[in-house]
C-alpha cells in the first residue's frame, strides 16, 4: 500500500474550509503560495521511533485530520502544517542531504535533493559541487510514494532489498511517477524520512491543484 495515492484536488469544488494559507516570506524565507485543505490530506504512516536531527525541519507527526479531528483542533493543525512545510521548503531550496539508490545494482550514492521556489520540481544531484543531475521530475507527476519500513518489500526492486542493511531498510523510499518512472532514495534519518513524506504529500496536492487550475484557465481562454 502506498503512503499516498494523490488523486484528490483540494482547491477545487469550493473547498475553502480548513485551508492552509502560507505566508509569502522575503529574503531567504520559503515561499509557499498554496492553500491546501487540511481535511483533504490523505493519511501518512509515521514511525514511532525516529532519531533526532537538530538541523532538519520539524518532525512530522500523524495528522489529526486523518483521524477525524475536532473543529477546535483545526487551527492548531493549520499552524503545525504551515510551520512544517515552510521549514521544509526553506531548507529544500538550499538542498537536503539524502542518498540516491541505483535500482539496477542496489548501490547508494550520497546526494542532495532540492525543490525551487516555484514548488514545481524535485531534483536530485550528487553531493559534490558541480555534480550532474541524477533525477528530476515535476512534483505534480508523482503518483505514489512507498516507504519500505511501512509498506513492505513488494514494490521495491529485489536488488535494492538485497543490498540494503537493516538501518537502510528504515530509510528507503520509492517514488513512482504517473508515467511509470521510478526513483529509489534514502533519507538520512527516520525523522527526515517522515518529514519528507508528509511535506511531499502536501506539495503534490498543491502542484496537482495548480496544474488543474492552469488547464481550466487555458480552456476558458480558448
Coordinates of N, CA and C in Angstrom, one line a residue:
X1 N 0.9 -1.2 0.0 CA 0.0 0.0 0.0 C 0.9 1.2 0.0
X2 N 0.6 2.2 -0.9 CA 1.4 3.4 -1.0 C 1.1 4.3 0.2
X3 N 2.1 5.1 0.6 CA 2.0 6.1 1.6 C 0.9 7.0 1.2
X4 N 0.8 7.4 -0.1 CA -0.3 8.2 -0.5 C -0.5 7.9 -2.0
X5 N -1.8 7.9 -2.4 CA -2.1 8.0 -3.8 C -2.8 9.3 -4.0
X6 N -2.3 10.2 -4.8 CA -2.7 11.5 -4.9 C -3.7 11.7 -6.0
X7 N -5.0 11.8 -5.6 CA -6.0 12.0 -6.7 C -6.9 13.1 -6.3
X8 N -7.0 13.4 -5.1 CA -8.0 14.5 -4.7 C -7.4 15.9 -4.8
X9 N -8.2 16.7 -5.4 CA -7.7 18.1 -5.6 C -8.5 19.0 -4.6
X10 N -7.8 19.5 -3.6 CA -8.4 20.2 -2.5 C -8.7 21.6 -2.9
X11 N -8.3 22.1 -4.0 CA -8.5 23.5 -4.3 C -9.7 23.6 -5.3
X12 N -10.3 22.5 -5.6 CA -11.5 22.5 -6.5 C -12.7 22.4 -5.7
X13 N -13.9 22.5 -6.4 CA -15.2 22.3 -5.8 C -15.5 23.2 -4.6
X14 N -14.9 24.4 -4.6 CA -15.2 25.3 -3.5 C -14.7 24.9 -2.1
X15 N -13.6 24.2 -2.1 CA -13.0 23.7 -0.8 C -12.3 24.9 -0.1
X16 N -13.0 25.7 0.6 CA -12.4 26.8 1.3 C -12.2 26.7 2.7
X17 N -12.9 25.7 3.3 CA -12.8 25.5 4.8 C -11.5 24.7 5.1
X18 N -11.0 25.0 6.3 CA -9.9 24.2 6.8 C -8.7 24.3 5.8
X19 N -8.4 25.4 5.2 CA -7.3 25.5 4.3 C -6.1 26.2 4.9
X20 N -5.0 25.9 4.4 CA -3.7 26.4 4.9 C -3.3 27.6 4.0
X21 N -3.2 28.8 4.6 CA -2.7 29.9 3.8 C -1.3 30.2 4.2
X22 N -0.3 29.9 3.4 CA 1.1 30.0 3.7 C 1.6 31.5 3.4
X23 N 2.3 32.0 4.4 CA 2.8 33.3 4.3 C 3.9 33.4 3.2
X24 N 3.9 34.5 2.5 CA 4.9 34.7 1.5 C 6.1 35.5 2.1
X25 N 7.2 34.8 2.4 CA 8.3 35.4 3.0 C 9.2 36.1 2.1
X26 N 10.1 37.0 2.6 CA 11.1 37.6 1.8 C 12.4 37.1 2.1
X27 N 13.4 37.6 1.4 CA 14.8 37.2 1.6 C 15.0 35.7 1.4
X28 N 15.5 35.0 2.5 CA 15.8 33.6 2.4 C 14.6 32.8 2.9
X29 N 13.4 33.4 3.2 CA 12.3 32.7 3.7 C 11.7 31.9 2.5
X30 N 11.1 30.7 2.9 CA 10.5 29.9 1.8 C 9.2 30.6 1.4
X31 N 8.9 30.4 0.1 CA 7.7 30.9 -0.4 C 6.8 29.8 -0.8
X32 N 5.7 29.6 -0.1 CA 4.7 28.6 -0.3 C 3.4 29.2 -0.6
X33 N 3.1 29.5 -1.9 CA 1.9 30.3 -2.3 C 0.7 29.4 -2.4
X34 N 0.6 28.3 -1.6 CA -0.5 27.4 -1.8 C -1.6 27.5 -0.7
X35 N -2.8 27.1 -1.0 CA -3.8 26.9 0.0 C -4.2 25.5 -0.1
X36 N -3.9 24.7 0.9 CA -4.1 23.3 0.9 C -5.1 22.9 2.0
X37 N -6.1 22.2 1.6 CA -7.2 21.8 2.5 C -6.7 20.8 3.5
X38 N -6.8 21.1 4.8 CA -6.3 20.1 5.8 C -7.1 18.8 5.7
X39 N -8.4 18.9 5.6 CA -9.2 17.7 5.6 C -9.0 16.8 4.3
X40 N -8.4 17.4 3.3 CA -8.3 16.7 2.0 C -7.0 15.9 2.0
X41 N -6.1 16.1 3.0 CA -4.8 15.4 3.0 C -5.0 13.9 3.4
X42 N -4.5 13.0 2.6 CA -4.5 11.6 3.0 C -3.6 11.3 4.1
X43 N -3.8 10.2 4.8 CA -3.0 9.8 5.9 C -1.6 9.5 5.6
X44 N -0.7 9.7 6.5 CA 0.7 9.3 6.4 C 1.1 8.3 7.5
X45 N 1.7 7.3 7.1 CA 2.2 6.3 8.1 C 3.5 6.9 8.7
X46 N 3.5 7.1 10.0 CA 4.7 7.7 10.7 C 5.3 6.7 11.7
X47 N 6.6 6.5 11.6 CA 7.2 5.6 12.6 C 7.2 6.2 14.0
X48 N 7.1 5.4 15.0 CA 7.1 5.9 16.3 C 8.5 6.1 16.9
X49 N 9.5 5.5 16.2 CA 10.9 5.6 16.6 C 11.7 6.2 15.6
X50 N 12.0 7.5 15.8 CA 12.8 8.3 14.9 C 14.0 8.9 15.6
X51 N 15.1 9.0 14.9 CA 16.3 9.7 15.5 C 16.1 11.2 15.3
X52 N 16.8 11.9 16.2 CA 16.6 13.4 16.1 C 17.6 14.0 15.1
X53 N 17.2 15.1 14.6 CA 18.0 15.8 13.6 C 17.9 17.3 13.8
X54 N 18.8 17.9 14.5 CA 18.6 19.2 15.0 C 18.5 20.2 13.9
X55 N 19.1 19.9 12.7 CA 19.1 20.9 11.6 C 17.9 20.6 10.6
X56 N 17.2 19.6 10.8 CA 16.1 19.3 9.9 C 14.9 20.1 10.2
X57 N 13.9 19.9 9.3 CA 12.6 20.6 9.5 C 11.9 19.9 10.7
X58 N 10.9 20.6 11.3 CA 10.2 20.0 12.5 C 9.7 18.6 12.1
X59 N 9.8 17.6 13.0 CA 9.4 16.3 12.8 C 8.0 16.2 12.4
X60 N 7.7 15.3 11.4 CA 6.3 15.1 11.0 C 5.6 14.2 12.1
X61 N 4.4 14.5 12.3 CA 3.6 13.7 13.3 C 2.3 13.3 12.6
X62 N 1.6 12.3 13.1 CA 0.3 11.9 12.5 C -0.6 13.1 12.5
X63 N -1.3 13.3 11.3 CA -2.2 14.4 11.2 C -3.5 14.2 11.9
X64 N -4.0 15.1 12.8 CA -5.3 15.0 13.4 C -6.4 14.9 12.3
X65 N -6.2 15.5 11.2 CA -7.2 15.5 10.1 C -7.4 14.1 9.6
X66 N -6.4 13.2 9.7 CA -6.5 11.9 9.2 C -7.4 11.0 10.2
X67 N -7.5 11.4 11.4 CA -8.3 10.6 12.4 C -9.5 11.3 12.9
X68 N -10.1 12.3 12.0 CA -11.3 12.9 12.4 C -11.2 14.0 13.5
X69 N -10.3 15.0 13.2 CA -10.1 16.0 14.2 C -11.3 16.8 14.5
X70 N -11.4 17.4 15.7 CA -12.5 18.2 16.1 C -12.2 19.6 15.6
X71 N -13.3 20.4 15.4 CA -13.1 21.8 14.9 C -12.2 22.6 15.7
X72 N -12.1 22.4 17.0 CA -11.2 23.1 17.9 C -9.8 22.8 17.6
X73 N -9.5 21.7 16.9 CA -8.1 21.3 16.6 C -7.6 21.9 15.3
X74 N -8.5 22.4 14.5 CA -8.2 22.8 13.1 C -7.1 23.9 13.0
X75 N -7.3 24.9 13.9 CA -6.3 26.0 13.8 C -4.9 25.5 14.2
X76 N -4.9 24.6 15.2 CA -3.6 24.0 15.6 C -3.0 23.2 14.5
X77 N -3.8 22.5 13.8 CA -3.3 21.6 12.7 C -2.8 22.5 11.5
X78 N -3.6 23.6 11.3 CA -3.1 24.5 10.2 C -1.7 25.1 10.6
X79 N -1.6 25.5 11.8 CA -0.3 26.1 12.3 C 0.8 25.0 12.2
X80 N 0.5 23.8 12.6 CA 1.5 22.7 12.6 C 2.0 22.5 11.1
X81 N 1.1 22.3 10.2 CA 1.4 22.0 8.8 C 2.1 23.2 8.2
X82 N 1.7 24.4 8.5 CA 2.3 25.6 7.9 C 3.8 25.7 8.3
X83 N 4.0 25.5 9.6 CA 5.4 25.5 10.1 C 6.2 24.4 9.5
X84 N 5.7 23.2 9.4 CA 6.4 22.1 8.9 C 6.8 22.3 7.4
X85 N 5.8 22.7 6.6 CA 6.1 22.8 5.2 C 7.0 24.0 4.9
X86 N 6.7 25.1 5.6 CA 7.6 26.3 5.3 C 9.0 26.0 5.7
X87 N 9.3 25.3 6.8 CA 10.6 25.0 7.2 C 11.2 24.0 6.2
X88 N 10.4 23.0 5.8 CA 10.9 22.0 4.8 C 11.3 22.7 3.5
X89 N 10.5 23.5 2.9 CA 10.7 24.2 1.7 C 11.9 25.1 1.8
X90 N 12.0 25.8 2.9 CA 13.1 26.8 3.1 C 14.5 26.0 3.0
X91 N 14.5 24.8 3.6 CA 15.7 24.0 3.6 C 15.9 23.3 2.2
X92 N 14.8 23.0 1.6 CA 14.9 22.3 0.3 C 15.4 23.2 -0.8
X93 N 15.2 24.5 -0.6 CA 15.8 25.5 -1.6 C 17.3 25.4 -1.6
X94 N 17.9 25.2 -0.4 CA 19.3 25.1 -0.3 C 19.8 23.7 -0.6
X95 N 19.0 22.7 -0.3 CA 19.4 21.3 -0.6 C 19.4 20.5 0.7
X96 N 18.7 19.3 0.6 CA 18.7 18.3 1.7 C 19.5 17.2 1.3
X97 N 20.4 16.7 2.3 CA 21.2 15.5 2.1 C 20.3 14.3 2.0
X98 N 20.7 13.4 1.1 CA 19.9 12.1 1.0 C 20.9 11.1 0.4
X99 N 20.3 10.0 0.0 CA 21.1 9.0 -0.8 C 20.2 8.6 -2.0
X100 N 20.9 8.6 -3.2 CA 20.2 8.1 -4.4 C 20.6 6.7 -4.5
X101 N 19.6 5.8 -4.8 CA 19.8 4.4 -4.9 C 19.6 3.9 -6.3
X102 N 20.6 3.3 -6.9 CA 20.5 2.7 -8.2 C 19.8 1.4 -8.2
X103 N 18.6 1.3 -8.8 CA 17.8 0.1 -8.7 C 18.5 -1.0 -9.5
X104 N 19.3 -0.7 -10.5 CA 20.0 -1.7 -11.3 C 21.0 -2.5 -10.5
X105 N 21.6 -1.9 -9.5 CA 22.7 -2.5 -8.7 C 22.4 -2.6 -7.2
X106 N 21.5 -1.7 -6.7 CA 21.2 -1.6 -5.3 C 22.2 -0.7 -4.6
X107 N 23.2 -0.1 -5.4 CA 24.2 0.8 -4.8 C 23.6 2.1 -4.4
X108 N 24.1 2.7 -3.3 CA 23.6 4.0 -2.9 C 24.7 5.0 -3.1
X109 N 24.3 6.2 -3.4 CA 25.2 7.3 -3.6 C 24.8 8.6 -2.8
X110 N 25.7 9.2 -2.1 CA 25.4 10.4 -1.4 C 24.9 11.5 -2.4
X111 N 23.8 12.1 -2.0 CA 23.2 13.0 -3.0 C 22.5 14.2 -2.2
X112 N 21.9 15.1 -3.0 CA 21.2 16.2 -2.4 C 19.9 16.4 -3.2
X113 N 18.8 16.6 -2.6 CA 17.6 16.9 -3.3 C 17.2 18.4 -3.0
X114 N 16.6 19.0 -4.1 CA 16.2 20.4 -4.0 C 14.8 20.6 -4.6
X115 N 14.1 21.6 -4.0 CA 12.8 22.0 -4.6 C 12.9 23.5 -4.7
X116 N 12.6 24.1 -5.9 CA 12.7 25.5 -6.1 C 11.6 26.3 -5.5
X117 N 11.6 27.6 -5.5 CA 10.6 28.4 -5.0 C 9.2 28.2 -5.7
X118 N 9.3 27.8 -7.0 CA 8.1 27.5 -7.8 C 7.3 26.3 -7.3
X119 N 8.0 25.5 -6.5 CA 7.5 24.2 -5.9 C 7.0 23.3 -7.0
X120 N 7.6 23.4 -8.2 CA 7.2 22.6 -9.3 C 8.0 21.3 -9.5
X121 N 9.2 21.3 -9.1 CA 10.1 20.2 -9.4 C 10.8 19.7 -8.2
X122 N 11.2 18.4 -8.3 CA 12.1 17.8 -7.3 C 13.4 17.3 -8.1
X123 N 14.5 17.8 -7.7 CA 15.8 17.4 -8.4 C 16.8 16.8 -7.4
X124 N 17.4 15.7 -7.9 CA 18.4 15.1 -7.1 C 19.7 15.1 -7.8
X125 N 20.8 15.6 -7.2 CA 22.1 15.7 -7.8 C 23.1 15.0 -6.8
X126 N 24.3 14.6 -7.3 CA 25.3 14.1 -6.5 C 25.7 15.2 -5.4
X127 N 26.3 14.7 -4.3 CA 26.5 15.6 -3.2 C 27.7 16.6 -3.4
X128 N 28.6 16.2 -4.4 CA 29.8 17.1 -4.6 C 29.4 18.3 -5.5
X129 N 30.2 19.4 -5.4 CA 29.9 20.6 -6.1 C 30.0 20.3 -7.6
X130 N 29.0 20.8 -8.4 CA 29.0 20.6 -9.8 C 28.6 19.2 -10.3
X131 N 28.1 18.4 -9.4 CA 27.7 17.0 -9.7 C 26.5 17.1 -10.7
X132 N 26.4 16.1 -11.6 CA 25.3 16.0 -12.5 C 24.0 15.7 -11.9
X133 N 22.9 16.0 -12.6 CA 21.6 15.6 -12.1 C 21.4 14.1 -12.2
X134 N 20.9 13.5 -11.1 CA 20.6 12.1 -11.1 C 19.2 11.8 -11.4
X135 N 18.3 12.7 -11.0 CA 16.9 12.6 -11.2 C 16.2 13.9 -11.1
X136 N 15.2 14.1 -12.0 CA 14.4 15.3 -12.0 C 13.0 15.0 -12.4
X137 N 12.0 15.6 -11.7 CA 10.6 15.4 -12.1 C 9.8 16.5 -11.6
X138 N 8.7 16.6 -12.3 CA 7.6 17.6 -11.8 C 6.9 17.0 -10.7
X139 N 6.7 17.7 -9.6 CA 6.1 17.2 -8.4 C 4.7 16.8 -8.7
X140 N 4.0 17.5 -9.6 CA 2.6 17.1 -9.9 C 2.5 15.7 -10.6
X141 N 3.6 15.2 -11.1 CA 3.6 13.9 -11.8 C 3.9 12.7 -10.8
X142 N 4.1 13.0 -9.5 CA 4.3 12.0 -8.6 C 2.9 11.3 -8.3
X143 N 2.9 10.0 -8.5 CA 1.7 9.2 -8.3 C 1.6 8.5 -7.0
X144 N 2.7 7.9 -6.6 CA 2.7 7.2 -5.3 C 4.1 7.2 -4.7
X145 N 4.1 7.1 -3.4 CA 5.4 7.0 -2.7 C 5.3 5.9 -1.7
X146 N 6.3 5.0 -1.7 CA 6.3 3.8 -0.8 C 7.4 4.0 0.2
X147 N 7.2 3.5 1.4 CA 8.2 3.5 2.4 C 8.4 2.1 2.8
X148 N 9.6 1.6 2.6 CA 9.9 0.1 2.9 C 9.5 -0.3 4.3
X149 N 9.8 0.6 5.3 CA 9.5 0.2 6.7 C 8.0 0.1 7.0
X150 N 7.2 0.8 6.2 CA 5.8 0.8 6.4 C 5.0 -0.1 5.4
X151 N 5.5 -0.1 4.2 CA 4.7 -0.8 3.1 C 5.3 -2.2 2.7
X152 N 6.4 -2.5 3.2 CA 7.0 -3.8 2.9 C 7.8 -3.8 1.6
X153 N 8.2 -5.0 1.1 CA 9.1 -5.1 0.0 C 8.5 -5.2 -1.4
X154 N 7.2 -5.4 -1.4 CA 6.5 -5.7 -2.7 C 6.9 -4.8 -3.9
X155 N 6.9 -3.5 -3.7 CA 7.2 -2.6 -4.8 C 8.6 -2.3 -5.1
X156 N 9.5 -2.7 -4.2 CA 10.9 -2.4 -4.3 C 11.6 -3.5 -5.1
X157 N 12.7 -3.0 -5.8 CA 13.4 -4.0 -6.6 C 14.2 -4.9 -5.7
X158 N 14.2 -6.2 -6.0 CA 14.9 -7.2 -5.2 C 16.4 -6.9 -5.0
X159 N 17.0 -6.2 -6.0 CA 18.5 -5.9 -5.9 C 18.6 -4.8 -4.8
X160 N 17.7 -3.9 -4.7 CA 17.7 -2.9 -3.6 C 17.6 -3.5 -2.3
X161 N 16.6 -4.4 -2.1 CA 16.3 -5.1 -0.9 C 17.5 -5.9 -0.4
X162 N 18.2 -6.6 -1.4 CA 19.3 -7.5 -1.0 C 20.5 -6.6 -0.6
X163 N 20.7 -5.5 -1.2 CA 21.9 -4.6 -0.8 C 21.6 -3.8 0.4
X164 N 20.4 -3.7 0.9 CA 20.1 -2.8 2.0 C 20.4 -3.4 3.3
X165 N 21.1 -2.6 4.2 CA 21.3 -3.1 5.6 C 20.0 -2.9 6.4
X166 N 20.0 -3.4 7.6 CA 18.8 -3.2 8.4 C 18.5 -1.7 8.6
X167 N 19.6 -0.9 8.8 CA 19.4 0.5 9.0 C 18.8 1.2 7.7
X168 N 19.3 0.7 6.6 CA 18.9 1.3 5.3 C 17.4 1.0 5.1
X169 N 16.9 -0.1 5.5 CA 15.5 -0.5 5.3 C 14.6 0.4 6.0
X170 N 15.0 1.1 7.1 CA 14.1 2.0 7.8 C 14.0 3.3 7.0
X171 N 14.9 3.6 6.0 CA 15.0 4.9 5.4 C 14.7 4.8 3.9
X172 N 14.5 3.7 3.4 CA 14.3 3.5 1.9 C 12.9 4.0 1.5
X173 N 12.9 4.8 0.4 CA 11.6 5.3 -0.2 C 11.6 5.0 -1.7
X174 N 10.5 4.9 -2.2 CA 10.3 4.7 -3.7 C 9.2 5.6 -4.2
X175 N 9.6 6.5 -5.1 CA 8.6 7.4 -5.8 C 8.3 6.8 -7.1
X176 N 7.0 6.8 -7.5 CA 6.6 6.3 -8.8 C 5.8 7.4 -9.5
X177 N 6.2 7.8 -10.7 CA 5.5 8.9 -11.4 C 4.4 8.3 -12.2
X178 N 3.6 9.2 -12.7 CA 2.4 8.8 -13.5 C 2.8 8.0 -14.7
X179 N 4.0 8.3 -15.3 CA 4.4 7.6 -16.5 C 5.2 6.3 -16.2
X180 N 5.3 5.9 -14.9 CA 5.9 4.7 -14.5 C 7.4 4.9 -14.1
X181 N 8.0 6.0 -14.3 CA 9.3 6.3 -13.9 C 9.5 6.1 -12.4
X182 N 10.6 5.5 -12.0 CA 10.8 5.2 -10.5 C 12.0 5.9 -10.0
X183 N 11.9 6.3 -8.8 CA 13.1 6.9 -8.0 C 13.2 6.2 -6.7
X184 N 14.3 5.5 -6.5 CA 14.6 4.9 -5.2 C 15.6 5.8 -4.4
X185 N 15.3 6.2 -3.2 CA 16.2 7.1 -2.5 C 16.1 6.7 -1.0
X186 N 17.0 7.3 -0.3 CA 17.0 7.1 1.2 C 17.2 8.4 1.9
X187 N 16.5 8.6 2.9 CA 16.7 9.8 3.8 C 17.8 9.4 4.8
X188 N 18.3 10.5 5.5 CA 19.4 10.2 6.4 C 18.9 9.7 7.8
X189 N 17.7 10.1 8.2 CA 17.1 9.6 9.5 C 15.7 9.3 9.3
X190 N 15.1 8.6 10.3 CA 13.7 8.4 10.2 C 12.9 9.7 10.4
X191 N 13.4 10.6 11.2 CA 12.8 11.9 11.3 C 12.7 12.7 10.0
X192 N 13.8 12.7 9.3 CA 13.8 13.4 8.0 C 12.9 12.6 7.0
X193 N 12.9 11.3 7.1 CA 12.0 10.5 6.2 C 10.6 10.8 6.4
X194 N 10.1 10.9 7.7 CA 8.7 11.2 7.9 C 8.4 12.6 7.5
X195 N 9.3 13.6 7.7 CA 9.0 15.0 7.3 C 8.9 15.0 5.8
X196 N 9.8 14.3 5.0 CA 9.8 14.3 3.6 C 8.5 13.8 3.1
X197 N 8.0 12.7 3.7 CA 6.7 12.1 3.3 C 5.6 13.0 3.5
X198 N 5.5 13.6 4.6 CA 4.3 14.5 4.9 C 4.4 15.7 4.0
X199 N 5.5 16.3 3.9 CA 5.6 17.6 3.1 C 5.5 17.3 1.6
X200 N 6.0 16.2 1.1 CA 5.8 15.9 -0.3 C 4.4 15.7 -0.6
X201 N 3.7 15.0 0.3 CA 2.3 14.8 0.2 C 1.5 16.1 0.0
X202 N 1.8 17.1 0.8 CA 1.1 18.4 0.7 C 1.5 19.1 -0.6
X203 N 2.8 19.1 -0.9 CA 3.3 19.8 -2.1 C 2.7 19.1 -3.4
X204 N 2.5 17.8 -3.4 CA 1.9 17.1 -4.5 C 0.5 17.6 -4.7
X205 N -0.3 17.6 -3.6 CA -1.6 18.1 -3.7 C -1.7 19.5 -4.3
X206 N -0.8 20.4 -3.8 CA -0.8 21.8 -4.3 C -0.4 21.8 -5.7
X207 N 0.6 21.1 -6.1 CA 1.1 21.1 -7.5 C 0.0 20.6 -8.5
X208 N -0.7 19.5 -8.1 CA -1.7 19.0 -9.0 C -2.9 19.9 -9.0
X209 N -3.2 20.6 -7.9 CA -4.3 21.5 -8.0 C -3.9 22.7 -8.8
X210 N -2.7 23.2 -8.7 CA -2.2 24.3 -9.6 C -2.3 24.0 -11.0
X211 N -1.8 22.7 -11.4 CA -1.8 22.3 -12.8 C -3.3 22.2 -13.3
X212 N -4.2 21.7 -12.4 CA -5.6 21.7 -12.8 C -6.2 23.0 -13.1
X213 N -5.9 24.0 -12.2 CA -6.4 25.3 -12.4 C -5.8 26.0 -13.6
X214 N -4.6 25.7 -13.9 CA -3.9 26.2 -15.1 C -4.6 25.7 -16.4
X215 N -4.9 24.4 -16.4 CA -5.6 23.9 -17.5 C -7.0 24.4 -17.7
X216 N -7.7 24.7 -16.6 CA -9.0 25.3 -16.7 C -8.9 26.7 -17.2
X217 N -7.9 27.4 -16.8 CA -7.7 28.8 -17.3 C -7.5 28.8 -18.8
X218 N -6.6 27.9 -19.3 CA -6.4 27.8 -20.7 C -7.6 27.5 -21.5
X219 N -8.4 26.6 -20.9 CA -9.6 26.1 -21.5 C -10.6 27.3 -21.6
X220 N -10.7 28.1 -20.5 CA -11.7 29.2 -20.6 C -11.2 30.3 -21.5
X221 N -9.9 30.4 -21.6 CA -9.4 31.5 -22.5 C -9.6 31.2 -24.0
X222 N -9.7 29.9 -24.3 CA -9.9 29.5 -25.7 C -11.4 29.4 -26.0

